[in-house]
Amino acid sequence: MNQLPPMAAITGLYGLALVSHRLFLFLPIIPSLIERELESVGSSPSSDSSFDDDEVNARVIPHWSKYRDLITSQGYRLDTVRDPLKGNNYLSGYLRACAGWDDDALCKDPGLPENLFRATCCMTGMKLMIKAVNRLSREVQNVRYMSSPPLRQEPMNHYTSIVNMINIPADGRCFIVMEEWSSHLLPSIPSTLHEFLSAIHHSSGREGPRPHLERGQASDPYMIDEWALEPPQVAEFYVPEILHLTRPMLHHNPDQRPSAAAVLREFKRLVLSM
């Protein structure tokens, strides 16, 4: 099995988890602490026209050494040179980046963007990821909403497990402390392409409205396949010249969809006319 570049995989997933909200689930690890921190974050930037939306939502590039002691006081230790030497040997690039430094020096993983840093929970030893964001950003607002009590246990909530939020009003920063990997999806960080892809939801090709099955009646198998295959074909290969052919294939009533022979005849006619 080919090895997946771990940093590319994890970077992509963290961006996806906190932006598109499709892969992970919030867990109430320390809900009362999270709620207190969320309440201390200011109101939504969209409610105040004086905010520069682009500025507050731009990627934050913190000087991690400046916040090292503060983060440690909250019970989390940013990774130092000794960490990749101890247990993250599968991260070869991480190991090379920290080679030759003092053991107590912070070791920034070069495979992660500037606003992410690996960390460890001092009390439990759990491996974590800390993300720096603007405290007035939409991301913080999304975290506030998705971690609210009604949604925290919702099975459709696919955010990553949030451990804590460290709010720094003086600097306009907020550090989101999260699990390194969503343990409810995979028990350990994937190291192969197969393991990585197994944690991603894939469309079955049969999702969404299926009017040919909603009435519980017998249906022509061709009409069922036609409904399942036509929408992705239209979305991926948008050809205006054949829309008049594809539209009938999506008719709500399967009996009104064209037969295979009719579709082929019309397609051949279109090809000859081009």
PDB file of C-alpha atoms in Angstrom:
ATOM      1  CA  MET A   1       0.000   0.000   0.000  1.00  0.00           C
ATOM      2  CA  ASN A   2       1.378   3.391  -0.940  1.00  0.00           C
ATOM      3  CA  GLN A   3       2.104   5.697   1.950  1.00  0.00           C
ATOM      4  CA  LEU A   4      -0.027   8.826   1.961  1.00  0.00           C
ATOM      5  CA  PRO A   5       1.970  12.007   2.730  1.00  0.00           C
ATOM      6  CA  PRO A   6       0.676  12.437   6.301  1.00  0.00           C
ATOM      7  CA  MET A   7       0.994  16.195   6.441  1.00  0.00           C
ATOM      8  CA  ALA A   8      -0.890  16.746   3.191  1.00  0.00           C
ATOM      9  CA  ALA A   9      -3.640  14.448   4.402  1.00  0.00           C
ATOM     10  CA  ILE A  10      -3.993  16.005   7.831  1.00  0.00           C
ATOM     11  CA  THR A  11      -3.717  19.584   6.562  1.00  0.00           C
ATOM     12  CA  GLY A  12      -6.448  18.928   4.030  1.00  0.00           C
ATOM     13  CA  LEU A  13      -8.662  17.307   6.612  1.00  0.00           C
ATOM     14  CA  TYR A  14      -8.316  20.062   9.200  1.00  0.00           C
ATOM     15  CA  GLY A  15      -9.139  22.694   6.611  1.00  0.00           C
ATOM     16  CA  LEU A  16     -12.112  20.624   5.522  1.00  0.00           C
ATOM     17  CA  ALA A  17     -13.229  19.890   9.004  1.00  0.00           C
ATOM     18  CA  LEU A  18     -13.318  23.516  10.136  1.00  0.00           C
ATOM     19  CA  VAL A  19     -14.512  25.038   6.848  1.00  0.00           C
ATOM     20  CA  SER A  20     -16.780  22.632   5.039  1.00  0.00           C
ATOM     21  CA  HIS A  21     -17.860  20.714   8.188  1.00  0.00           C
ATOM     22  CA  ARG A  22     -18.282  17.340   6.511  1.00  0.00           C
ATOM     23  CA  LEU A  23     -15.930  14.860   8.086  1.00  0.00           C
ATOM     24  CA  PHE A  24     -16.000  15.134  11.844  1.00  0.00           C
ATOM     25  CA  LEU A  25     -18.199  15.135  14.937  1.00  0.00           C
ATOM     26  CA  PHE A  26     -18.083  17.396  17.981  1.00  0.00           C
ATOM     27  CA  LEU A  27     -17.710  15.527  21.256  1.00  0.00           C
ATOM     28  CA  PRO A  28     -18.561  17.083  24.643  1.00  0.00           C
ATOM     29  CA  ILE A  29     -15.108  16.548  26.175  1.00  0.00           C
ATOM     30  CA  ILE A  30     -15.304  19.529  28.544  1.00  0.00           C
ATOM     31  CA  PRO A  31     -18.513  21.288  27.461  1.00  0.00           C
ATOM     32  CA  SER A  32     -18.776  23.685  30.401  1.00  0.00           C
ATOM     33  CA  LEU A  33     -15.293  25.073  29.774  1.00  0.00           C
ATOM     34  CA  ILE A  34     -15.919  25.386  26.050  1.00  0.00           C
ATOM     35  CA  GLU A  35     -19.219  27.170  26.661  1.00  0.00           C
ATOM     36  CA  ARG A  36     -17.551  29.707  28.979  1.00  0.00           C
ATOM     37  CA  GLU A  37     -14.889  30.461  26.399  1.00  0.00           C
ATOM     38  CA  LEU A  38     -17.461  30.735  23.631  1.00  0.00           C
ATOM     39  CA  GLU A  39     -19.504  33.185  25.666  1.00  0.00           C
ATOM     40  CA  SER A  40     -16.421  35.384  26.102  1.00  0.00           C
ATOM     41  CA  VAL A  41     -15.906  35.695  22.351  1.00  0.00           C
ATOM     42  CA  GLY A  42     -17.442  38.846  20.864  1.00  0.00           C
ATOM     43  CA  SER A  43     -20.533  39.105  18.726  1.00  0.00           C
ATOM     44  CA  SER A  44     -20.611  38.058  15.082  1.00  0.00           C
ATOM     45  CA  PRO A  45     -18.589  40.303  12.765  1.00  0.00           C
ATOM     46  CA  SER A  46     -21.516  40.354  10.378  1.00  0.00           C
ATOM     47  CA  SER A  47     -23.507  42.350  12.945  1.00  0.00           C
ATOM     48  CA  ASP A  48     -21.087  45.285  12.929  1.00  0.00           C
ATOM     49  CA  SER A  49     -20.381  47.062   9.653  1.00  0.00           C
ATOM     50  CA  SER A  50     -17.117  48.455  11.047  1.00  0.00           C
ATOM     51  CA  PHE A  51     -15.455  45.045  10.797  1.00  0.00           C
ATOM     52  CA  ASP A  52     -13.370  44.229   7.739  1.00  0.00           C
ATOM     53  CA  ASP A  53     -14.780  40.832   6.800  1.00  0.00           C
ATOM     54  CA  ASP A  54     -11.756  39.823   4.736  1.00  0.00           C
ATOM     55  CA  GLU A  55      -9.357  40.850   7.478  1.00  0.00           C
ATOM     56  CA  VAL A  56     -11.013  38.992  10.353  1.00  0.00           C
ATOM     57  CA  ASN A  57     -11.414  35.845   8.270  1.00  0.00           C
ATOM     58  CA  ALA A  58      -7.907  35.829   6.799  1.00  0.00           C
ATOM     59  CA  ARG A  59      -5.478  33.126   7.930  1.00  0.00           C
ATOM     60  CA  VAL A  60      -3.746  34.050  11.180  1.00  0.00           C
ATOM     61  CA  ILE A  61       0.043  33.593  11.357  1.00  0.00           C
ATOM     62  CA  PRO A  62       0.926  33.714  15.070  1.00  0.00           C
ATOM     63  CA  HIS A  63       4.372  33.858  16.635  1.00  0.00           C
ATOM     64  CA  TRP A  64       3.931  30.589  18.520  1.00  0.00           C
ATOM     65  CA  SER A  65       6.799  31.195  20.949  1.00  0.00           C
ATOM     66  CA  LYS A  66       4.936  34.261  22.237  1.00  0.00           C
ATOM     67  CA  TYR A  67       1.949  32.145  23.275  1.00  0.00           C
ATOM     68  CA  ARG A  68       3.873  29.105  24.492  1.00  0.00           C
ATOM     69  CA  ASP A  69       3.641  29.892  28.217  1.00  0.00           C
ATOM     70  CA  LEU A  70      -0.012  30.922  27.974  1.00  0.00           C
ATOM     71  CA  ILE A  71      -0.950  27.692  26.214  1.00  0.00           C
ATOM     72  CA  THR A  72       1.065  25.694  28.758  1.00  0.00           C
ATOM     73  CA  SER A  73      -0.813  27.406  31.597  1.00  0.00           C
ATOM     74  CA  GLN A  74      -4.040  26.067  30.087  1.00  0.00           C
ATOM     75  CA  GLY A  75      -2.722  22.504  30.289  1.00  0.00           C
ATOM     76  CA  TYR A  76      -1.378  22.008  26.769  1.00  0.00           C
ATOM     77  CA  ARG A  77       2.237  21.702  25.658  1.00  0.00           C
ATOM     78  CA  LEU A  78       3.283  22.729  22.157  1.00  0.00           C
ATOM     79  CA  ASP A  79       5.463  20.112  20.487  1.00  0.00           C
ATOM     80  CA  THR A  80       9.189  20.465  20.994  1.00  0.00           C
ATOM     81  CA  VAL A  81      12.096  18.797  19.215  1.00  0.00           C
ATOM     82  CA  ARG A  82      11.874  15.755  21.499  1.00  0.00           C
ATOM     83  CA  ASP A  83       8.283  14.942  20.430  1.00  0.00           C
ATOM     84  CA  PRO A  84       8.933  13.702  16.875  1.00  0.00           C
ATOM     85  CA  LEU A  85      11.967  11.857  18.250  1.00  0.00           C
ATOM     86  CA  LYS A  86       9.739  10.075  20.795  1.00  0.00           C
ATOM     87  CA  GLY A  87       6.699   8.897  18.945  1.00  0.00           C
ATOM     88  CA  ASN A  88       5.937  10.478  15.574  1.00  0.00           C
ATOM     89  CA  ASN A  89       8.477   8.515  13.559  1.00  0.00           C
ATOM     90  CA  TYR A  90       5.937   8.062  10.752  1.00  0.00           C
ATOM     91  CA  LEU A  91       6.226  11.809  10.102  1.00  0.00           C
ATOM     92  CA  SER A  92       9.599  11.693   8.359  1.00  0.00           C
ATOM     93  CA  GLY A  93       9.426  15.319   7.214  1.00  0.00           C
ATOM     94  CA  TYR A  94       8.610  16.411  10.766  1.00  0.00           C
ATOM     95  CA  LEU A  95      11.591  14.454  12.063  1.00  0.00           C
ATOM     96  CA  ARG A  96      13.962  16.054   9.548  1.00  0.00           C
ATOM     97  CA  ALA A  97      12.660  19.558  10.290  1.00  0.00           C
ATOM     98  CA  CYS A  98      13.512  19.238  13.981  1.00  0.00           C
ATOM     99  CA  ALA A  99      16.866  17.479  13.602  1.00  0.00           C
ATOM    100  CA  GLY A 100      19.805  19.227  15.271  1.00  0.00           C
ATOM    101  CA  TRP A 101      17.765  21.610  17.450  1.00  0.00           C
ATOM    102  CA  ASP A 102      17.725  21.874  21.230  1.00  0.00           C
ATOM    103  CA  ASP A 103      15.301  19.339  22.710  1.00  0.00           C
ATOM    104  CA  ASP A 104      13.207  22.071  24.362  1.00  0.00           C
ATOM    105  CA  ALA A 105      12.893  24.221  21.229  1.00  0.00           C
ATOM    106  CA  LEU A 106       9.464  24.411  19.609  1.00  0.00           C
ATOM    107  CA  CYS A 107       9.260  22.180  16.554  1.00  0.00           C
ATOM    108  CA  LYS A 108       6.819  23.483  13.936  1.00  0.00           C
ATOM    109  CA  ASP A 109       5.611  20.755  11.617  1.00  0.00           C
ATOM    110  CA  PRO A 110       6.493  22.001   8.089  1.00  0.00           C
ATOM    111  CA  GLY A 111       3.613  20.028   6.618  1.00  0.00           C
ATOM    112  CA  LEU A 112       1.014  22.126   8.429  1.00  0.00           C
ATOM    113  CA  PRO A 113      -0.058  25.694   7.620  1.00  0.00           C
ATOM    114  CA  GLU A 114       1.244  28.506   9.822  1.00  0.00           C
ATOM    115  CA  ASN A 115      -1.922  28.656  11.922  1.00  0.00           C
ATOM    116  CA  LEU A 116      -1.723  25.018  13.088  1.00  0.00           C
ATOM    117  CA  PHE A 117       0.626  23.564  15.690  1.00  0.00           C
ATOM    118  CA  ARG A 118       0.885  20.089  17.175  1.00  0.00           C
ATOM    119  CA  ALA A 119       0.448  19.827  20.939  1.00  0.00           C
ATOM    120  CA  THR A 120      -0.043  17.389  23.800  1.00  0.00           C
ATOM    121  CA  CYS A 121      -2.447  17.477  26.739  1.00  0.00           C
ATOM    122  CA  CYS A 122      -0.255  17.681  29.844  1.00  0.00           C
ATOM    123  CA  MET A 123      -2.712  15.718  31.983  1.00  0.00           C
ATOM    124  CA  THR A 124      -3.657  12.835  29.670  1.00  0.00           C
ATOM    125  CA  GLY A 125      -0.912  12.767  27.049  1.00  0.00           C
ATOM    126  CA  MET A 126      -3.521  13.025  24.286  1.00  0.00           C
ATOM    127  CA  LYS A 127      -2.109  14.278  20.992  1.00  0.00           C
ATOM    128  CA  LEU A 128      -3.815  17.486  19.913  1.00  0.00           C
ATOM    129  CA  MET A 129      -3.837  20.128  17.214  1.00  0.00           C
ATOM    130  CA  ILE A 130      -4.119  23.831  18.060  1.00  0.00           C
ATOM    131  CA  LYS A 131      -5.441  26.263  15.474  1.00  0.00           C
ATOM    132  CA  ALA A 132      -5.011  30.040  15.713  1.00  0.00           C
ATOM    133  CA  VAL A 133      -7.863  32.148  14.353  1.00  0.00           C
ATOM    134  CA  ASN A 134      -9.156  35.691  14.661  1.00  0.00           C
ATOM    135  CA  ARG A 135     -11.554  35.752  17.629  1.00  0.00           C
ATOM    136  CA  LEU A 136     -14.117  37.629  15.493  1.00  0.00           C
ATOM    137  CA  SER A 137     -13.868  35.289  12.507  1.00  0.00           C
ATOM    138  CA  ARG A 138     -16.718  33.299  11.032  1.00  0.00           C
ATOM    139  CA  GLU A 139     -14.859  30.176  12.075  1.00  0.00           C
ATOM    140  CA  VAL A 140     -15.278  31.039  15.743  1.00  0.00           C
ATOM    141  CA  GLN A 141     -18.942  31.802  15.153  1.00  0.00           C
ATOM    142  CA  ASN A 142     -19.364  28.429  13.435  1.00  0.00           C
ATOM    143  CA  VAL A 143     -17.656  26.648  16.318  1.00  0.00           C
ATOM    144  CA  ARG A 144     -19.923  28.465  18.782  1.00  0.00           C
ATOM    145  CA  TYR A 145     -23.010  27.336  16.893  1.00  0.00           C
ATOM    146  CA  MET A 146     -21.925  23.759  16.183  1.00  0.00           C
ATOM    147  CA  SER A 147     -20.788  23.180  19.781  1.00  0.00           C
ATOM    148  CA  SER A 148     -24.032  24.425  21.325  1.00  0.00           C
ATOM    149  CA  PRO A 149     -25.840  21.818  23.475  1.00  0.00           C
ATOM    150  CA  PRO A 150     -28.600  21.025  20.939  1.00  0.00           C
ATOM    151  CA  LEU A 151     -26.045  20.187  18.240  1.00  0.00           C
ATOM    152  CA  ARG A 152     -23.180  18.685  20.211  1.00  0.00           C
ATOM    153  CA  GLN A 153     -24.738  15.200  20.246  1.00  0.00           C
ATOM    154  CA  GLU A 154     -26.319  15.460  16.804  1.00  0.00           C
ATOM    155  CA  PRO A 155     -25.105  12.499  14.663  1.00  0.00           C
ATOM    156  CA  MET A 156     -25.084  14.710  11.564  1.00  0.00           C
ATOM    157  CA  ASN A 157     -22.656  17.122  13.235  1.00  0.00           C
ATOM    158  CA  HIS A 158     -19.384  16.284  11.495  1.00  0.00           C
ATOM    159  CA  TYR A 159     -17.023  18.746  13.153  1.00  0.00           C
ATOM    160  CA  THR A 160     -13.823  17.517  14.763  1.00  0.00           C
ATOM    161  CA  SER A 161     -13.719  16.905  18.511  1.00  0.00           C
ATOM    162  CA  ILE A 162     -13.116  20.247  20.252  1.00  0.00           C
ATOM    163  CA  VAL A 163     -11.209  20.035  23.543  1.00  0.00           C
ATOM    164  CA  ASN A 164     -11.006  23.723  24.501  1.00  0.00           C
ATOM    165  CA  MET A 165     -10.942  27.280  23.190  1.00  0.00           C
ATOM    166  CA  ILE A 166      -8.339  29.729  24.500  1.00  0.00           C
ATOM    167  CA  ASN A 167      -9.560  33.283  24.005  1.00  0.00           C
ATOM    168  CA  ILE A 168      -7.022  36.162  23.964  1.00  0.00           C
ATOM    169  CA  PRO A 169      -8.986  39.437  23.661  1.00  0.00           C
ATOM    170  CA  ALA A 170      -5.893  41.660  23.909  1.00  0.00           C
ATOM    171  CA  ASP A 171      -4.431  40.169  20.720  1.00  0.00           C
ATOM    172  CA  GLY A 172      -7.731  39.495  18.985  1.00  0.00           C
ATOM    173  CA  ARG A 173      -6.805  35.819  18.823  1.00  0.00           C
ATOM    174  CA  CYS A 174      -8.529  32.584  19.685  1.00  0.00           C
ATOM    175  CA  PHE A 175      -6.790  29.208  19.858  1.00  0.00           C
ATOM    176  CA  ILE A 176      -9.023  26.254  19.035  1.00  0.00           C
ATOM    177  CA  VAL A 177      -7.727  23.107  20.734  1.00  0.00           C
ATOM    178  CA  MET A 178      -8.910  19.958  18.979  1.00  0.00           C
ATOM    179  CA  GLU A 179      -8.138  16.277  18.766  1.00  0.00           C
ATOM    180  CA  GLU A 180      -5.320  15.430  16.374  1.00  0.00           C
ATOM    181  CA  TRP A 181      -7.670  12.973  14.696  1.00  0.00           C
ATOM    182  CA  SER A 182     -11.361  12.196  15.056  1.00  0.00           C
ATOM    183  CA  SER A 183     -11.249   9.099  17.229  1.00  0.00           C
ATOM    184  CA  HIS A 184     -14.848   8.187  16.472  1.00  0.00           C
ATOM    185  CA  LEU A 185     -13.907   7.724  12.801  1.00  0.00           C
ATOM    186  CA  LEU A 186     -10.554   5.984  13.160  1.00  0.00           C
ATOM    187  CA  PRO A 187      -8.837   4.789  16.344  1.00  0.00           C
ATOM    188  CA  SER A 188      -5.434   6.033  15.164  1.00  0.00           C
ATOM    189  CA  ILE A 189      -4.010   8.453  12.620  1.00  0.00           C
ATOM    190  CA  PRO A 190      -4.081   6.838   9.155  1.00  0.00           C
ATOM    191  CA  SER A 191      -0.721   6.131   7.565  1.00  0.00           C
ATOM    192  CA  THR A 192      -1.878   4.641   4.268  1.00  0.00           C
ATOM    193  CA  LEU A 193      -4.079   5.862   1.463  1.00  0.00           C
ATOM    194  CA  HIS A 194      -6.636   3.131   2.153  1.00  0.00           C
ATOM    195  CA  GLU A 195      -6.976   4.118   5.823  1.00  0.00           C
ATOM    196  CA  PHE A 196      -7.295   7.780   4.930  1.00  0.00           C
ATOM    197  CA  LEU A 197     -10.012   7.217   2.331  1.00  0.00           C
ATOM    198  CA  SER A 198     -11.943   4.888   4.627  1.00  0.00           C
ATOM    199  CA  ALA A 199     -12.731   7.870   6.884  1.00  0.00           C
ATOM    200  CA  ILE A 200     -14.269   9.897   4.056  1.00  0.00           C
ATOM    201  CA  HIS A 201     -17.916   9.649   3.150  1.00  0.00           C
ATOM    202  CA  HIS A 202     -18.427   8.684  -0.481  1.00  0.00           C
ATOM    203  CA  SER A 203     -21.648   9.168  -2.384  1.00  0.00           C
ATOM    204  CA  SER A 204     -23.288   5.900  -3.312  1.00  0.00           C
ATOM    205  CA  GLY A 205     -24.725   7.374  -6.490  1.00  0.00           C
ATOM    206  CA  ARG A 206     -28.228   6.685  -5.201  1.00  0.00           C
ATOM    207  CA  GLU A 207     -28.580   9.516  -2.689  1.00  0.00           C
ATOM    208  CA  GLY A 208     -31.043  12.339  -2.950  1.00  0.00           C
ATOM    209  CA  PRO A 209     -34.632  12.200  -4.260  1.00  0.00           C
ATOM    210  CA  ARG A 210     -35.548   8.935  -5.948  1.00  0.00           C
ATOM    211  CA  PRO A 211     -39.102   9.359  -7.228  1.00  0.00           C
ATOM    212  CA  HIS A 212     -39.053   5.973  -8.952  1.00  0.00           C
ATOM    213  CA  LEU A 213     -38.783   4.283  -5.535  1.00  0.00           C
ATOM    214  CA  GLU A 214     -40.915   6.593  -3.428  1.00  0.00           C
ATOM    215  CA  ARG A 215     -44.245   5.061  -4.434  1.00  0.00           C
ATOM    216  CA  GLY A 216     -43.208   1.476  -3.698  1.00  0.00           C
ATOM    217  CA  GLN A 217     -44.188   0.353  -7.210  1.00  0.00           C
ATOM    218  CA  ALA A 218     -42.312  -1.915  -9.593  1.00  0.00           C
ATOM    219  CA  SER A 219     -40.072   0.052 -11.961  1.00  0.00           C
ATOM    220  CA  ASP A 220     -38.163  -0.507 -15.166  1.00  0.00           C
ATOM    221  CA  PRO A 221     -34.511  -1.123 -14.132  1.00  0.00           C
ATOM    222  CA  TYR A 222     -33.315   1.020 -17.017  1.00  0.00           C
ATOM    223  CA  MET A 223     -35.350   3.965 -15.768  1.00  0.00           C
ATOM    224  CA  ILE A 224     -33.813   3.585 -12.310  1.00  0.00           C
ATOM    225  CA  ASP A 225     -30.274   3.509 -13.700  1.00  0.00           C
ATOM    226  CA  GLU A 226     -31.106   6.446 -15.913  1.00  0.00           C
ATOM    227  CA  TRP A 227     -32.120   8.555 -12.916  1.00  0.00           C
ATOM    228  CA  ALA A 228     -29.038   7.556 -10.913  1.00  0.00           C
ATOM    229  CA  LEU A 229     -26.529   8.193 -13.693  1.00  0.00           C
ATOM    230  CA  GLU A 230     -27.921  11.223 -15.486  1.00  0.00           C
ATOM    231  CA  PRO A 231     -27.474  13.964 -12.816  1.00  0.00           C
ATOM    232  CA  PRO A 232     -23.714  13.429 -12.303  1.00  0.00           C
ATOM    233  CA  GLN A 233     -23.229  13.215 -16.056  1.00  0.00           C
ATOM    234  CA  VAL A 234     -24.955  16.564 -16.534  1.00  0.00           C
ATOM    235  CA  ALA A 235     -22.987  18.130 -13.675  1.00  0.00           C
ATOM    236  CA  GLU A 236     -19.609  16.875 -14.881  1.00  0.00           C
ATOM    237  CA  PHE A 237     -20.098  17.158 -18.630  1.00  0.00           C
ATOM    238  CA  TYR A 238     -22.294  20.191 -19.147  1.00  0.00           C
ATOM    239  CA  VAL A 239     -23.016  20.308 -22.873  1.00  0.00           C
ATOM    240  CA  PRO A 240     -25.776  22.798 -23.742  1.00  0.00           C
ATOM    241  CA  GLU A 241     -26.476  21.066 -27.055  1.00  0.00           C
ATOM    242  CA  ILE A 242     -27.724  17.896 -25.370  1.00  0.00           C
ATOM    243  CA  LEU A 243     -29.727  19.428 -22.524  1.00  0.00           C
ATOM    244  CA  HIS A 244     -32.977  18.848 -24.404  1.00  0.00           C
ATOM    245  CA  LEU A 245     -32.031  15.164 -24.409  1.00  0.00           C
ATOM    246  CA  THR A 246     -30.984  14.922 -20.761  1.00  0.00           C
ATOM    247  CA  ARG A 247     -33.872  16.891 -19.251  1.00  0.00           C
ATOM    248  CA  PRO A 248     -36.496  14.209 -20.044  1.00  0.00           C
ATOM    249  CA  MET A 249     -34.250  11.652 -18.357  1.00  0.00           C
ATOM    250  CA  LEU A 250     -34.990  13.388 -15.040  1.00  0.00           C
ATOM    251  CA  HIS A 251     -38.750  13.380 -15.406  1.00  0.00           C
ATOM    252  CA  HIS A 252     -40.444  12.777 -12.042  1.00  0.00           C
ATOM    253  CA  ASN A 253     -42.572  10.026 -13.570  1.00  0.00           C
ATOM    254  CA  PRO A 254     -40.353   7.139 -14.750  1.00  0.00           C
ATOM    255  CA  ASP A 255     -42.930   6.243 -17.388  1.00  0.00           C
ATOM    256  CA  GLN A 256     -42.347   9.622 -19.033  1.00  0.00           C
ATOM    257  CA  ARG A 257     -38.584   9.151 -19.378  1.00  0.00           C
ATOM    258  CA  PRO A 258     -37.248   8.155 -22.799  1.00  0.00           C
ATOM    259  CA  SER A 259     -36.335   4.542 -23.438  1.00  0.00           C
ATOM    260  CA  ALA A 260     -32.754   3.430 -24.016  1.00  0.00           C
ATOM    261  CA  ALA A 261     -33.439   3.028 -27.730  1.00  0.00           C
ATOM    262  CA  ALA A 262     -34.918   6.536 -27.968  1.00  0.00           C
ATOM    263  CA  VAL A 263     -31.959   8.061 -26.160  1.00  0.00           C
ATOM    264  CA  LEU A 264     -29.473   6.303 -28.444  1.00  0.00           C
ATOM    265  CA  ARG A 265     -31.355   7.348 -31.579  1.00  0.00           C
ATOM    266  CA  GLU A 266     -31.435  10.979 -30.505  1.00  0.00           C
ATOM    267  CA  PHE A 267     -27.797  10.916 -29.480  1.00  0.00           C
ATOM    268  CA  LYS A 268     -26.721   9.536 -32.863  1.00  0.00           C
ATOM    269  CA  ARG A 269     -28.781  12.220 -34.585  1.00  0.00           C
ATOM    270  CA  LEU A 270     -27.057  14.920 -32.545  1.00  0.00           C
ATOM    271  CA  VAL A 271     -23.617  13.527 -33.320  1.00  0.00           C
ATOM    272  CA  LEU A 272     -24.336  13.459 -37.055  1.00  0.00           C
ATOM    273  CA  SER A 273     -25.589  17.044 -36.976  1.00  0.00           C
ATOM    274  CA  MET A 274     -22.392  18.380 -35.418  1.00  0.00           C
TER     275      MET A 274
END
